[in-house]
Coordinates of C-alpha atoms in Angstrom, one line a residue:
Chain S
M635 CA -33.1 -10.5 -13.8
K636 CA -32.3 -8.6 -10.6
K637 CA -35.1 -9.0 -7.9
N638 CA -36.6 -5.9 -6.9
S639 CA -36.3 -5.0 -3.1
P640 CA -39.1 -4.4 -0.9
R641 CA -38.2 -0.7 -0.7
Q642 CA -38.8 -0.3 -4.5
Y643 CA -42.2 -2.1 -4.1
G644 CA -43.0 0.6 -1.5
I645 CA -42.0 3.2 -3.7
A646 CA -43.8 1.9 -6.7
F647 CA -46.9 1.6 -4.7
W648 CA -46.8 5.2 -3.6
Q649 CA -46.2 6.4 -7.1
A650 CA -49.2 4.1 -8.3
T651 CA -51.5 5.4 -5.9
R652 CA -50.9 9.1 -5.9
G653 CA -54.1 11.2 -6.2
L654 CA -56.3 7.8 -6.4
K655 CA -59.5 7.8 -4.3
G656 CA -62.5 5.5 -3.5
A657 CA -63.0 2.5 -6.0
D658 CA -59.9 3.3 -8.0
L659 CA -57.8 3.1 -4.9
G660 CA -59.4 -0.2 -3.8
L661 CA -58.6 -1.7 -7.3
A662 CA -55.0 -0.5 -7.0
I663 CA -54.5 -2.0 -3.5
S664 CA -55.8 -5.3 -4.6
N665 CA -53.9 -5.4 -7.7
F666 CA -50.8 -4.6 -5.7
V667 CA -51.4 -7.4 -3.2
A668 CA -51.8 -9.7 -6.2
L669 CA -48.4 -8.5 -7.5
L670 CA -46.8 -9.2 -4.1
A671 CA -48.0 -12.7 -4.0
R672 CA -47.0 -13.3 -7.7
E673 CA -43.5 -12.0 -7.0
R674 CA -43.5 -14.0 -3.5
M675 CA -43.1 -10.7 -1.5
I676 CA -46.0 -11.4 1.0
K677 CA -43.5 -12.4 3.8
K678 CA -41.6 -9.0 3.2
S679 CA -44.9 -7.0 3.3
D680 CA -44.0 -5.4 6.7
E681 CA -40.9 -3.8 4.9
V682 CA -42.8 -2.8 2.0
I683 CA -45.2 -1.0 4.1
R684 CA -42.5 0.6 6.2
S685 CA -40.8 1.7 3.1
F686 CA -44.0 3.1 1.6
I687 CA -44.7 5.3 4.8
Q688 CA -41.2 6.4 4.9
Y689 CA -41.2 7.3 1.2
A690 CA -44.5 9.0 1.5
K691 CA -43.3 11.1 4.3
E692 CA -40.0 12.0 2.4
Q693 CA -42.2 13.2 -0.6
D694 CA -44.5 15.1 1.4
G695 CA -41.7 16.8 3.2
V696 CA -42.7 15.3 6.7
E697 CA -39.6 14.9 8.9
D698 CA -39.4 12.0 11.2
I699 CA -37.7 12.7 14.4
E700 CA -37.0 10.9 17.6
I701 CA -36.5 12.8 20.6
I702 CA -34.5 11.1 23.5
S703 CA -34.2 12.8 26.8
A704 CA -33.2 11.8 30.3
H705 CA -36.6 12.9 31.8
P706 CA -40.0 13.4 30.0
L707 CA -40.2 16.6 28.5
S708 CA -43.1 19.3 28.5
D709 CA -45.2 19.9 25.6
K710 CA -43.8 23.4 25.1
V711 CA -40.1 22.1 25.0
I712 CA -41.2 19.4 22.4
N713 CA -43.1 21.9 20.2
S714 CA -40.0 24.3 20.1
I715 CA -37.8 21.3 19.0
K716 CA -40.5 20.4 16.5
N717 CA -40.4 24.0 15.2
I718 CA -36.7 23.9 14.4
F719 CA -37.3 21.2 11.7
G720 CA -40.1 22.9 9.9
N721 CA -43.9 22.7 9.8
K722 CA -44.5 19.1 9.2
V723 CA -42.7 16.9 11.9
D724 CA -43.6 13.6 13.2
A725 CA -41.9 13.2 16.6
I726 CA -41.4 10.1 18.7
Q727 CA -40.3 10.5 22.3
K728 CA -38.2 8.3 24.4
T729 CA -36.5 8.5 27.6
D730 CA -33.1 7.3 28.6
A731 CA -31.9 8.2 32.1
S732 CA -28.3 7.4 31.2
L733 CA -28.2 10.6 29.4
I734 CA -28.2 12.5 32.7
G735 CA -29.7 15.6 31.0
G736 CA -30.0 17.4 27.7
V737 CA -31.5 15.7 24.6
I738 CA -30.5 13.7 21.7
I739 CA -32.4 14.4 18.4
R740 CA -32.3 11.8 15.7
T741 CA -33.7 12.6 12.2
R742 CA -33.7 10.1 9.2
D743 CA -30.0 10.7 8.4
K744 CA -28.7 13.2 11.2
I745 CA -28.1 12.9 14.9
L746 CA -27.8 16.0 17.0
D747 CA -26.3 15.2 20.3
A748 CA -26.8 17.7 23.0
S749 CA -26.9 15.2 26.0
I750 CA -24.9 15.9 29.2
K751 CA -23.4 12.5 29.0
S752 CA -21.7 13.1 25.6
Q753 CA -20.5 16.6 26.8
L754 CA -19.0 14.8 29.9
N755 CA -17.3 12.3 27.6
K756 CA -15.9 15.0 25.5
L757 CA -14.7 17.0 28.6
K758 CA -13.0 13.7 29.8
Q759 CA -11.3 13.2 26.4
S760 CA -9.9 16.7 26.5
L761 CA -8.6 16.4 30.1
I762 CA -6.6 13.1 29.6
Chain U
M508 CA 2.7 20.0 42.1
S509 CA 0.6 20.6 45.2
I510 CA -2.9 19.5 45.3
S511 CA -4.3 23.1 45.2
T512 CA -2.6 23.8 42.0
I513 CA -3.7 20.7 40.3
V514 CA -7.3 21.7 41.4
E515 CA -6.8 25.2 39.9
E516 CA -5.6 23.7 36.6
L517 CA -8.5 21.3 36.5
K518 CA -11.0 24.0 37.3
K519 CA -9.5 26.2 34.6
N520 CA -9.6 23.7 32.1
I521 CA -13.1 22.8 32.9
S522 CA -14.4 26.4 32.6
A523 CA -12.5 26.9 29.3
F524 CA -14.2 23.9 27.9
E525 CA -16.8 25.0 25.4
K526 CA -20.1 23.0 25.1
Q527 CA -20.9 22.0 21.6
V528 CA -23.8 20.3 20.1
E529 CA -22.5 17.5 18.1
T530 CA -24.1 17.0 14.7
A531 CA -23.4 13.9 12.7
E532 CA -24.8 12.4 9.6
I533 CA -25.7 8.8 10.3
G534 CA -26.7 5.6 9.0
M535 CA -27.6 2.2 10.4
I536 CA -26.0 -1.1 9.9
V537 CA -28.2 -3.5 8.1
E538 CA -25.7 -6.3 7.6
V539 CA -22.3 -7.0 9.1
G540 CA -19.7 -9.8 8.7
D541 CA -16.6 -11.0 7.0
G542 CA -15.1 -7.8 7.3
I543 CA -17.6 -5.7 5.5
A544 CA -20.8 -4.0 6.6
R545 CA -23.8 -2.8 4.9
M546 CA -25.6 0.4 6.1
S547 CA -28.8 2.1 5.2
G548 CA -29.0 5.9 5.5
L549 CA -25.8 8.0 5.1
T550 CA -27.3 9.7 2.2
K551 CA -24.6 12.2 1.7
C552 CA -21.7 9.7 2.1
Q553 CA -18.9 10.2 -0.4
S554 CA -16.9 7.5 -2.3
N555 CA -13.9 6.1 -0.3
E556 CA -15.0 8.2 2.7
M557 CA -14.0 7.1 6.2
L558 CA -16.9 6.2 8.4
E559 CA -16.9 5.8 12.1
F560 CA -18.5 2.7 13.7
P561 CA -19.1 2.2 17.3
G562 CA -16.4 1.0 19.5
N563 CA -13.8 3.3 17.7
T564 CA -13.7 1.1 14.7
F565 CA -13.3 2.7 11.3
G566 CA -14.2 1.7 7.8
V567 CA -14.1 2.8 4.2
A568 CA -17.3 3.3 2.2
L569 CA -16.5 1.6 -1.1
N570 CA -19.9 0.8 -2.6
L571 CA -22.3 3.5 -2.9
E572 CA -25.5 1.7 -4.0
D573 CA -29.1 2.8 -4.5
E574 CA -30.1 2.0 -1.0
T575 CA -27.3 0.9 1.0
I576 CA -23.6 1.7 1.5
G577 CA -21.2 -1.1 1.4
A578 CA -18.1 -0.5 3.6
V579 CA -15.0 -2.4 4.3
L580 CA -14.0 -2.4 8.1
L581 CA -10.6 -1.6 9.2
G582 CA -10.2 -3.6 12.5
E583 CA -12.2 -5.8 14.8
Y584 CA -15.8 -6.0 14.0
K585 CA -17.1 -8.6 16.4
H586 CA -18.8 -6.0 18.5
L587 CA -20.7 -4.6 15.7
K588 CA -24.3 -5.6 15.3
E589 CA -27.4 -4.8 13.1
G590 CA -29.0 -1.5 13.9
D591 CA -25.7 0.1 15.3
I592 CA -25.3 3.9 14.3
V593 CA -22.6 4.7 11.9
K594 CA -21.3 8.3 11.5
R595 CA -19.7 10.1 8.6
T596 CA -16.5 11.6 9.1
G597 CA -16.2 13.7 6.1
R598 CA -12.7 12.9 5.1
I599 CA -10.7 10.3 3.2
L600 CA -8.8 7.8 5.3
S601 CA -5.7 9.3 6.3
V602 CA -2.5 8.0 8.0
P603 CA -0.2 9.7 10.3
V604 CA 3.1 10.6 8.7
G605 CA 6.4 12.2 9.9
K606 CA 9.8 11.8 11.2
E607 CA 8.3 10.0 14.4
L608 CA 7.7 7.1 12.1
I609 CA 11.2 6.3 11.0
G610 CA 12.8 3.3 12.8
R611 CA 9.3 2.1 13.7
V612 CA 7.3 -0.9 12.8
V613 CA 3.6 0.3 12.2
N614 CA 0.4 -1.2 10.9
P615 CA -1.3 0.5 7.9
L616 CA -3.3 2.9 10.2
G617 CA 0.0 4.1 11.7
Q618 CA -0.3 2.5 15.0
A619 CA 3.0 1.3 16.5
I620 CA 3.1 -2.5 16.7
D621 CA 6.9 -2.9 17.6
G622 CA 6.0 -2.7 21.4
G623 CA 7.6 0.9 21.6
A624 CA 6.2 4.2 22.6
E625 CA 2.9 5.4 21.0
I626 CA 3.4 7.3 17.8
I627 CA 2.0 10.8 18.1
S628 CA 2.0 12.6 14.8
K629 CA 0.8 16.1 14.0
T630 CA 0.5 15.6 10.2
F631 CA -1.8 13.4 8.3
Y632 CA -1.7 12.5 4.6
P633 CA -4.6 10.9 2.7
I634 CA -4.0 7.4 1.3
E635 CA -5.6 8.1 -1.9
K636 CA -3.9 10.9 -3.8
I637 CA -3.6 12.0 -7.4
A638 CA -0.3 11.3 -8.8
P639 CA 2.0 14.3 -9.9
G640 CA 1.2 15.4 -13.3
V641 CA 3.4 15.2 -16.5
M642 CA 4.7 18.8 -16.3
S643 CA 5.8 18.3 -12.6
R644 CA 8.1 15.4 -13.3
E645 CA 11.7 15.2 -14.3
A646 CA 13.8 12.4 -16.0
V647 CA 15.4 9.9 -13.9
S648 CA 19.2 10.4 -13.6
Q649 CA 20.4 9.6 -10.2
P650 CA 21.2 5.9 -9.4
V651 CA 19.7 3.9 -6.6
Q652 CA 22.7 1.7 -5.7
T653 CA 21.3 -1.8 -4.7
G654 CA 24.7 -3.1 -3.9
I655 CA 24.1 -6.2 -6.0
K656 CA 26.5 -6.4 -8.8
A657 CA 24.3 -8.1 -11.4
I658 CA 21.6 -5.4 -10.9
D659 CA 23.9 -2.2 -10.7
A660 CA 25.9 -3.3 -13.8
M661 CA 23.3 -4.7 -16.0
I662 CA 19.8 -3.5 -14.9
P663 CA 20.5 -0.4 -13.1
I664 CA 17.6 1.4 -11.1
G665 CA 17.4 5.1 -10.8
R666 CA 15.7 7.4 -8.3
G667 CA 12.2 7.8 -9.3
Q668 CA 12.0 4.6 -11.3
R669 CA 9.6 1.7 -10.8
E670 CA 11.4 -1.6 -11.1
L671 CA 9.4 -4.8 -10.6
I672 CA 10.9 -7.7 -8.9
I673 CA 9.2 -10.8 -10.2
G674 CA 9.7 -14.5 -9.6
D675 CA 8.4 -17.8 -8.2
R676 CA 8.3 -18.5 -4.4
Q677 CA 11.8 -18.8 -2.7
T678 CA 13.8 -17.3 -5.5
G679 CA 15.3 -14.6 -3.5
K680 CA 12.8 -11.6 -4.2
T681 CA 12.8 -10.3 -0.6
A682 CA 16.5 -10.8 -0.3
V683 CA 17.1 -8.4 -3.4
A684 CA 14.8 -5.8 -1.6
I685 CA 16.4 -6.2 1.8
D686 CA 19.9 -5.9 0.5
T687 CA 19.0 -2.7 -1.4
I688 CA 17.6 -1.3 1.8
I689 CA 20.8 -2.3 3.8
N690 CA 23.0 -0.6 1.0
Q691 CA 21.2 2.6 1.3
K692 CA 23.2 3.5 4.5
G693 CA 25.0 6.9 3.8
Q694 CA 23.1 7.3 0.4
N695 CA 20.6 10.0 1.7
M696 CA 17.7 7.8 1.0
I697 CA 14.7 6.9 3.3
C698 CA 13.2 3.5 3.0
V699 CA 9.7 2.3 3.5
Y700 CA 9.3 -1.4 3.5
V701 CA 5.6 -2.5 3.2
A702 CA 5.1 -6.1 4.1
I703 CA 1.6 -7.3 2.8
G704 CA 0.3 -10.6 3.9
Q705 CA 3.7 -12.0 5.0
K706 CA 4.3 -14.4 7.9
E707 CA 4.8 -12.4 10.9
S708 CA 7.9 -14.7 11.7
K709 CA 9.5 -13.6 8.5
I710 CA 8.9 -9.9 9.2
A711 CA 10.3 -10.5 12.6
R712 CA 13.5 -11.8 11.0
I713 CA 13.7 -9.0 8.5
V714 CA 13.4 -6.3 11.0
A715 CA 16.0 -8.0 13.3
K716 CA 18.3 -8.1 10.2
L717 CA 17.7 -4.4 9.4
K718 CA 18.2 -3.4 13.0
E719 CA 21.6 -5.4 13.0
S720 CA 22.8 -3.6 9.9
G721 CA 21.8 -0.2 11.3
A722 CA 19.2 0.1 8.6
M723 CA 16.4 1.0 10.9
D724 CA 17.8 4.5 11.3
Y725 CA 16.3 5.4 8.0
T726 CA 13.6 2.9 7.3
I727 CA 9.9 2.6 8.2
V728 CA 8.4 -0.9 8.1
V729 CA 4.6 -1.2 7.5
V730 CA 3.1 -4.4 8.3
A731 CA -0.1 -5.9 7.3
G732 CA 0.5 -9.6 8.4
A733 CA -1.0 -12.7 7.0
S734 CA -3.7 -12.9 9.9
D735 CA -4.8 -9.3 9.4
P736 CA -8.0 -8.5 7.8
A737 CA -8.2 -8.1 4.0
S738 CA -9.0 -4.4 4.3
T739 CA -5.7 -3.8 6.0
L740 CA -3.8 -5.7 3.3
Y741 CA -5.6 -3.7 0.7
I742 CA -4.8 -0.3 2.2
A743 CA -1.2 -1.2 3.4
P744 CA 0.7 0.0 0.2
Y745 CA -1.3 3.1 0.0
A746 CA -0.4 3.9 3.4
G747 CA 3.3 3.2 2.8
V748 CA 3.2 5.5 -0.2
A749 CA 1.5 8.3 1.7
M750 CA 4.3 8.1 4.4
A751 CA 6.8 8.3 1.5
E752 CA 5.1 11.3 0.0
Y753 CA 5.6 13.2 3.3
F754 CA 9.4 13.0 2.8
M755 CA 9.2 13.6 -0.9
D756 CA 7.2 16.9 -0.1
Q757 CA 10.5 17.8 1.8
G758 CA 12.6 17.3 -1.3
K759 CA 14.1 13.9 0.0
D760 CA 14.6 10.7 -2.0
V761 CA 12.5 7.7 -0.7
L762 CA 12.7 4.0 -1.6
C763 CA 9.3 2.2 -1.3
I764 CA 9.2 -1.7 -1.4
Y765 CA 5.8 -3.4 -1.7
D766 CA 6.2 -7.1 -0.6
D767 CA 4.1 -8.3 -2.2
L768 CA 1.5 -6.8 -4.6
S769 CA 0.2 -10.3 -5.5
K770 CA -1.2 -10.7 -2.0
Q771 CA -2.7 -7.2 -2.1
A772 CA -4.5 -8.1 -5.3
W773 CA -5.9 -11.4 -3.6
A774 CA -7.1 -9.3 -0.6
Y775 CA -8.8 -6.7 -3.0
R776 CA -10.4 -9.7 -4.9
E777 CA -11.7 -11.0 -1.6
I778 CA -13.4 -7.7 -0.5
S779 CA -14.6 -7.0 -4.0
L780 CA -16.4 -10.3 -4.0
L781 CA -17.8 -10.0 -0.6
L782 CA -19.2 -6.4 -1.6
R783 CA -20.6 -8.3 -4.7
R784 CA -18.9 -6.5 -7.3
P785 CA -19.0 -8.4 -10.6
P786 CA -15.9 -10.6 -10.9
G787 CA -13.8 -10.7 -14.0
R788 CA -10.8 -12.7 -15.2
E789 CA -9.5 -14.9 -12.6
A790 CA -12.3 -13.7 -10.4
Y791 CA -10.5 -10.3 -9.9
P792 CA -12.7 -7.3 -10.0
G793 CA -12.7 -5.3 -13.1
D794 CA -10.5 -2.4 -11.7
V795 CA -7.6 -4.6 -10.5
F796 CA -5.3 -2.7 -13.0
Y797 CA -6.3 0.6 -11.5
L798 CA -5.5 -0.9 -8.1
H799 CA -1.8 -1.1 -8.9
S800 CA -1.5 1.7 -11.6
R801 CA -2.6 4.4 -9.0
L802 CA -0.3 3.0 -6.4
L803 CA 2.7 2.9 -8.7
E804 CA 2.1 6.2 -10.7
R805 CA 2.8 8.1 -7.3
A806 CA 6.3 6.9 -7.5
C807 CA 8.2 9.6 -9.6
R808 CA 10.8 12.1 -9.5
R809 CA 9.6 15.6 -9.3
N810 CA 11.3 18.6 -10.7
K811 CA 12.6 21.5 -8.6
E812 CA 9.6 23.9 -9.3
S813 CA 7.3 21.4 -7.8
G814 CA 9.2 20.5 -4.8
G815 CA 11.9 18.1 -5.8
G816 CA 12.5 14.8 -4.2
S817 CA 11.7 11.4 -5.5
I818 CA 10.0 8.0 -4.7
T819 CA 11.5 5.0 -6.2
A820 CA 9.2 1.9 -6.0
L821 CA 10.2 -1.7 -6.1
P822 CA 7.1 -3.8 -6.2
I823 CA 7.3 -7.4 -5.9
I824 CA 5.1 -9.9 -7.7
E825 CA 5.0 -13.8 -7.1
T826 CA 4.4 -15.9 -10.0
Q827 CA 3.1 -19.4 -10.0
S828 CA 5.5 -21.8 -11.9
G829 CA 7.2 -19.0 -13.7
D830 CA 4.0 -18.0 -15.6
V831 CA 4.5 -14.3 -16.3
T832 CA 1.6 -14.3 -18.8
A833 CA -0.9 -14.5 -15.8
Y834 CA -3.2 -11.8 -15.2
I835 CA -1.6 -9.7 -12.4
P836 CA 2.0 -10.2 -13.5
T837 CA 1.2 -8.9 -17.0
N838 CA -0.6 -5.9 -15.5
V839 CA 2.2 -4.9 -13.2
I840 CA 4.8 -5.4 -15.9
S841 CA 3.0 -3.0 -18.1
I842 CA 3.0 -0.5 -15.4
T843 CA 6.5 -0.5 -14.1
D844 CA 9.6 0.8 -15.9
G845 CA 11.4 -2.5 -16.1
Q846 CA 11.5 -5.9 -14.3
I847 CA 14.0 -8.1 -12.5
F848 CA 13.5 -11.8 -13.3
L849 CA 14.4 -14.2 -10.6
E850 CA 14.2 -17.9 -11.9
S851 CA 14.2 -21.1 -9.8
D852 CA 16.4 -23.1 -11.9
L853 CA 19.1 -20.5 -11.8
F854 CA 18.8 -20.5 -8.1
Y855 CA 19.2 -24.2 -7.7
R856 CA 22.2 -24.2 -10.0
G857 CA 23.8 -22.0 -7.5
I858 CA 23.4 -18.8 -9.3
R859 CA 22.4 -16.3 -6.7
P860 CA 20.9 -13.6 -7.1
A861 CA 18.9 -15.9 -9.6
L862 CA 18.8 -13.1 -12.0
N863 CA 17.8 -14.0 -15.7
V864 CA 19.8 -11.2 -17.3
G865 CA 18.3 -12.0 -20.8
I866 CA 14.8 -11.1 -20.0
S867 CA 15.4 -8.6 -17.2
V868 CA 15.1 -5.1 -18.3
S869 CA 15.5 -1.6 -16.9
R870 CA 13.9 1.1 -19.2
V871 CA 16.0 3.9 -17.6
G872 CA 19.2 1.9 -18.0
S873 CA 22.5 3.7 -18.2
A874 CA 21.0 7.1 -17.5
A875 CA 20.9 5.9 -13.7
Q876 CA 24.5 4.7 -13.8
I877 CA 27.7 6.6 -12.4
K878 CA 30.2 7.2 -15.2
P879 CA 32.7 4.5 -14.2
M880 CA 30.0 1.7 -14.0
K881 CA 28.6 2.9 -17.4
K882 CA 32.0 2.4 -19.0
V883 CA 32.9 -0.7 -17.4
A884 CA 29.7 -2.7 -17.6
G885 CA 28.7 -1.2 -21.0
K886 CA 29.6 -4.4 -22.8
L887 CA 28.8 -6.7 -19.9
K888 CA 25.2 -7.5 -20.9
L889 CA 26.3 -8.3 -24.4
S890 CA 29.1 -10.7 -23.3
M891 CA 26.6 -12.3 -21.1
A892 CA 24.2 -12.7 -23.9
Q893 CA 26.9 -14.1 -26.1
F894 CA 28.0 -16.6 -23.5
R895 CA 24.4 -17.8 -23.0
E896 CA 24.2 -18.6 -26.6
L897 CA 27.4 -20.7 -26.6
E898 CA 26.9 -22.1 -23.1
S899 CA 25.4 -25.4 -24.3
F900 CA 28.7 -25.9 -26.3
A901 CA 30.8 -25.6 -23.2
Q902 CA 30.6 -29.3 -22.8
F903 CA 32.6 -29.8 -26.1
A904 CA 35.2 -27.2 -25.0
S905 CA 37.9 -29.1 -26.6
D906 CA 36.4 -29.2 -30.1
L907 CA 35.9 -25.5 -30.3
D908 CA 38.0 -22.6 -32.1
A909 CA 40.1 -20.2 -29.9
E910 CA 37.6 -17.2 -30.1
T911 CA 34.7 -19.3 -29.0
K912 CA 36.6 -20.8 -26.1
K913 CA 37.7 -17.4 -25.0
Q914 CA 34.0 -16.2 -25.1
I915 CA 33.1 -19.3 -23.0
S916 CA 35.8 -18.9 -20.5
L917 CA 35.1 -15.0 -20.0
G918 CA 31.3 -15.7 -19.6
Q919 CA 32.1 -18.4 -17.0
R920 CA 34.1 -16.2 -15.0
L921 CA 31.6 -13.3 -15.3
V922 CA 28.8 -15.7 -14.0
E923 CA 30.9 -16.5 -11.1
V924 CA 31.8 -13.1 -10.1
L925 CA 28.2 -11.8 -10.4
K926 CA 27.2 -14.4 -7.8
Q927 CA 26.8 -12.6 -4.4
P928 CA 26.0 -13.9 -0.9
Q929 CA 22.9 -12.6 0.8
Y930 CA 23.2 -9.5 3.2
E931 CA 26.5 -8.6 1.6
P932 CA 25.7 -5.6 -0.6
M933 CA 28.8 -4.2 -2.4
P934 CA 29.8 -0.5 -2.7
A935 CA 29.7 0.8 -6.3
A936 CA 33.5 1.5 -6.4
N937 CA 34.3 -2.2 -5.7
Q938 CA 31.8 -3.4 -8.1
V939 CA 33.4 -1.4 -10.9
A940 CA 36.8 -2.7 -9.9
I941 CA 36.0 -6.3 -10.0
I942 CA 34.1 -6.0 -13.4
F943 CA 36.9 -4.2 -14.9
A944 CA 39.3 -6.7 -13.6
V945 CA 37.4 -9.8 -14.8
S946 CA 36.4 -8.2 -18.3
N947 CA 40.0 -7.3 -19.1
G948 CA 41.2 -10.8 -18.5
F949 CA 42.8 -10.5 -15.2
A950 CA 41.0 -13.5 -14.0
D951 CA 41.6 -15.7 -17.0
N952 CA 44.2 -17.8 -15.3
I953 CA 42.1 -18.5 -12.3
E954 CA 40.1 -21.7 -12.2
V955 CA 36.4 -21.0 -12.3
K956 CA 35.7 -22.8 -9.1
K957 CA 38.2 -20.6 -7.4
I958 CA 37.0 -17.2 -8.7
N959 CA 35.0 -16.6 -5.5
E960 CA 38.0 -17.0 -3.3
W961 CA 40.0 -14.8 -5.8
E962 CA 37.5 -12.1 -5.7
I963 CA 37.4 -12.0 -1.8
K964 CA 41.2 -11.5 -1.9
F965 CA 41.0 -8.9 -4.6
H966 CA 38.5 -6.8 -2.6
E967 CA 40.7 -7.1 0.5
F968 CA 43.7 -5.9 -1.6
I969 CA 42.1 -2.8 -3.1
N970 CA 40.3 -1.8 0.0
R971 CA 43.5 -2.0 1.9
S972 CA 45.9 -0.3 -0.5
K973 CA 43.9 1.5 -3.3
S974 CA 41.3 3.2 -1.1
V975 CA 42.1 6.7 -2.6
L976 CA 41.4 5.3 -6.0
L977 CA 38.2 3.6 -4.9
E978 CA 36.9 6.9 -3.4
K979 CA 37.5 8.6 -6.7
I980 CA 35.6 6.0 -8.6
G981 CA 32.9 6.0 -6.1
A982 CA 32.4 9.7 -6.5
G983 CA 31.7 9.1 -10.3
N984 CA 35.1 10.2 -11.7
W985 CA 36.4 8.3 -14.7
D986 CA 39.1 9.4 -17.0
E987 CA 42.2 7.8 -18.6
A988 CA 44.4 8.4 -15.6
I989 CA 41.9 6.5 -13.3
E990 CA 41.6 3.8 -15.9
K991 CA 45.3 3.3 -16.0
D992 CA 45.6 3.3 -12.3
L993 CA 42.8 0.6 -11.9
K994 CA 44.7 -1.3 -14.5
S995 CA 48.0 -1.1 -12.7
A996 CA 46.2 -2.1 -9.4
C997 CA 44.8 -5.1 -11.0
E998 CA 48.3 -6.1 -12.4
E999 CA 49.8 -5.6 -9.1
F1000 CA 47.2 -8.1 -7.6
A1001 CA 47.8 -10.6 -10.3
K1002 CA 51.4 -10.6 -9.7
K1003 CA 50.7 -11.4 -6.1
Q1004 CA 48.9 -14.3 -6.8

C-alpha cells in the first residue's frame, strides 16, 4: 500500500479536529500522536505540522504573503499591500538591499515583482 | 554615429520603456537530479506546459500529481537547487521554425550548433500538435524518388507516406536515408534529418557528405547527440516534425527522417522511470505506442482545401538480432504504411542495399510510381520471388529444365543489377532503362560477375546518346513509341558489346 505523505497527515488532522474543543480536542491530539508513532512518522512531525498550518490557512481563506523590500516599509504601506489581498492576510516582511527599490510580493503560488532591480534588468534586455 | 545621437537614441528608448509589474505563478523545487525536477506549488500548471527554471533553463511538466509536479529538464541542471523558484510560462514547448533553419544544424530547441550565426526566427510552432483529421487528407499519389533501384522499383514510396526502415545494426539503414536525401535535389522537396542518440562523429560525417552533394541547400539537420540529456532525445523528433509542418503549411512537400526511433523510446523509458511512472512490457511506460503514433500521424498528405503540402516520414528502427517481434518494432510496424527490411546476411553476401524484398512492403505501392516504372517493374517483384524459391537449386544448374534455368539466370542478373553503391542515387529514367534492359533479356549473354561493369557502360551509353528519350521517360511518359525507342536503344548497346 502506498505510504501517506506528511501533508496528507496534516490535512487529515485538520479534518479530524474541526469544531472540536476541550477534552475532545485533547483526545484527538493524543490519538493522532499515537497514529504518527505507529506509522513511524514522528520524524516527519515538523512537516506534518507545517502542512496542517498551511492547509488550515487555505481553508479559512487566510492568505500567506511575503513582502520583500529594499528598505523597511512603514505600517501604512504594509497595510495597503495587505488590503489588496483581502481581509485575512498573514504577512512576513523581509528586506533585501539588492532590490534597490520597489517591492516583491510572494503569495503561496504567485510572485509579483515590482522591484527596481527587475525593471532595470528588463530595460537592459530591451536595449541590447 | 556621433556620441550625442547615440545618447539621444538611448534617452528615447529609456523614456519609451514602460514599467510593468511582472506577475508569475510560481512553485518551489523540492527535488532535482538526473534530468528531472519535482516542484511543489504551481497549482495551475497544465500538462506538458513549459516551465522556466532559474538560469534560463526550461523544462516540460509531465507529471501532474496530487502535491507535486514532475518536470523534465531541457538543458543543464547543475545550477538548480532545492528551494529555487520555478515560473509558469503558460505555453506549450515551441521551437523556432522558418526558412532560416534550412542548411543549418540545430538542436531540438532550435539553437544553432554548427558554429554559424545565431538563428533568429519570428515564428514558433508547438512541438505537440493534433494531427490533421480524416477529411483534410488526400490519397498519396506522387512519388518520392529515393534513387535506390530496389526501392523505387519494388517498394515505392509516395509523398505523404510513412515507410519504416528496419534492420539490425550496420545494415545500411542510415545509408538508405541519406541517399534519399541526396536524390531529392531538384525534386522540390525539403528534407529534415533528425539524428537521435547518434554518435556525434557519425553526424559530422553525414553533414559533411550532405554538404558535398549540395543537399544542405534544402535540408535541416536536427541533432540530439548521444551525450545529450534524455529529455532532448525525447523531444527531438517532435521538434523535427514541427519544423516540417511550417513548410507543409506553405503547401510544400517535406521529407522527415527520424534516425532512430528506438533510441527515442529508450530515452522516453528513462525519463518515465525516473518520474516513477509504472513500467510495462520491457520496462517501457504504458504509452510508448502513443509516443510514436502521435509523431507519425503528423506525416500526411493534405488536400488543397486544407492547405496542400505533405510530410513523408521515414522512421528508422534498429532491431536486435533481426527480432522484429520485439515490442517497439511491432508497435512502429503497425503504425507505418509499410517497411523496408534490411538484413545482415544479405549485407554480408554482398547484396547492398541489403533489402529483403520478400518481406518488405509498401502499402501505397504502384500508386506512387511514375507510369514507365509501373510498366517496367510491374513483374519485377514476382520474378524475384520466383527466383528466391528456385535459388537453392541454382547449385544443380546442369540438372534442371530450360524454363527453370531461364528463371534462375534472369533472377541472378536482376539481383546483380539491383545492387547499388552508397552515395550514388540513380535518376528514375535510368532505373527504368536498366530494369527494362535486364527484364527483356538484353543481359542474358553477360556473365553474372560482369553485370556491374556492363551496367556502368549501359548508363554511360544512354546518358550520352539517348538523353532525349531519358527526359521523356523521366517526365512520366510511356507509350508504344517510347517503348520501341528504348528497345532499339538496348539493341544498339548490345551490338556494341
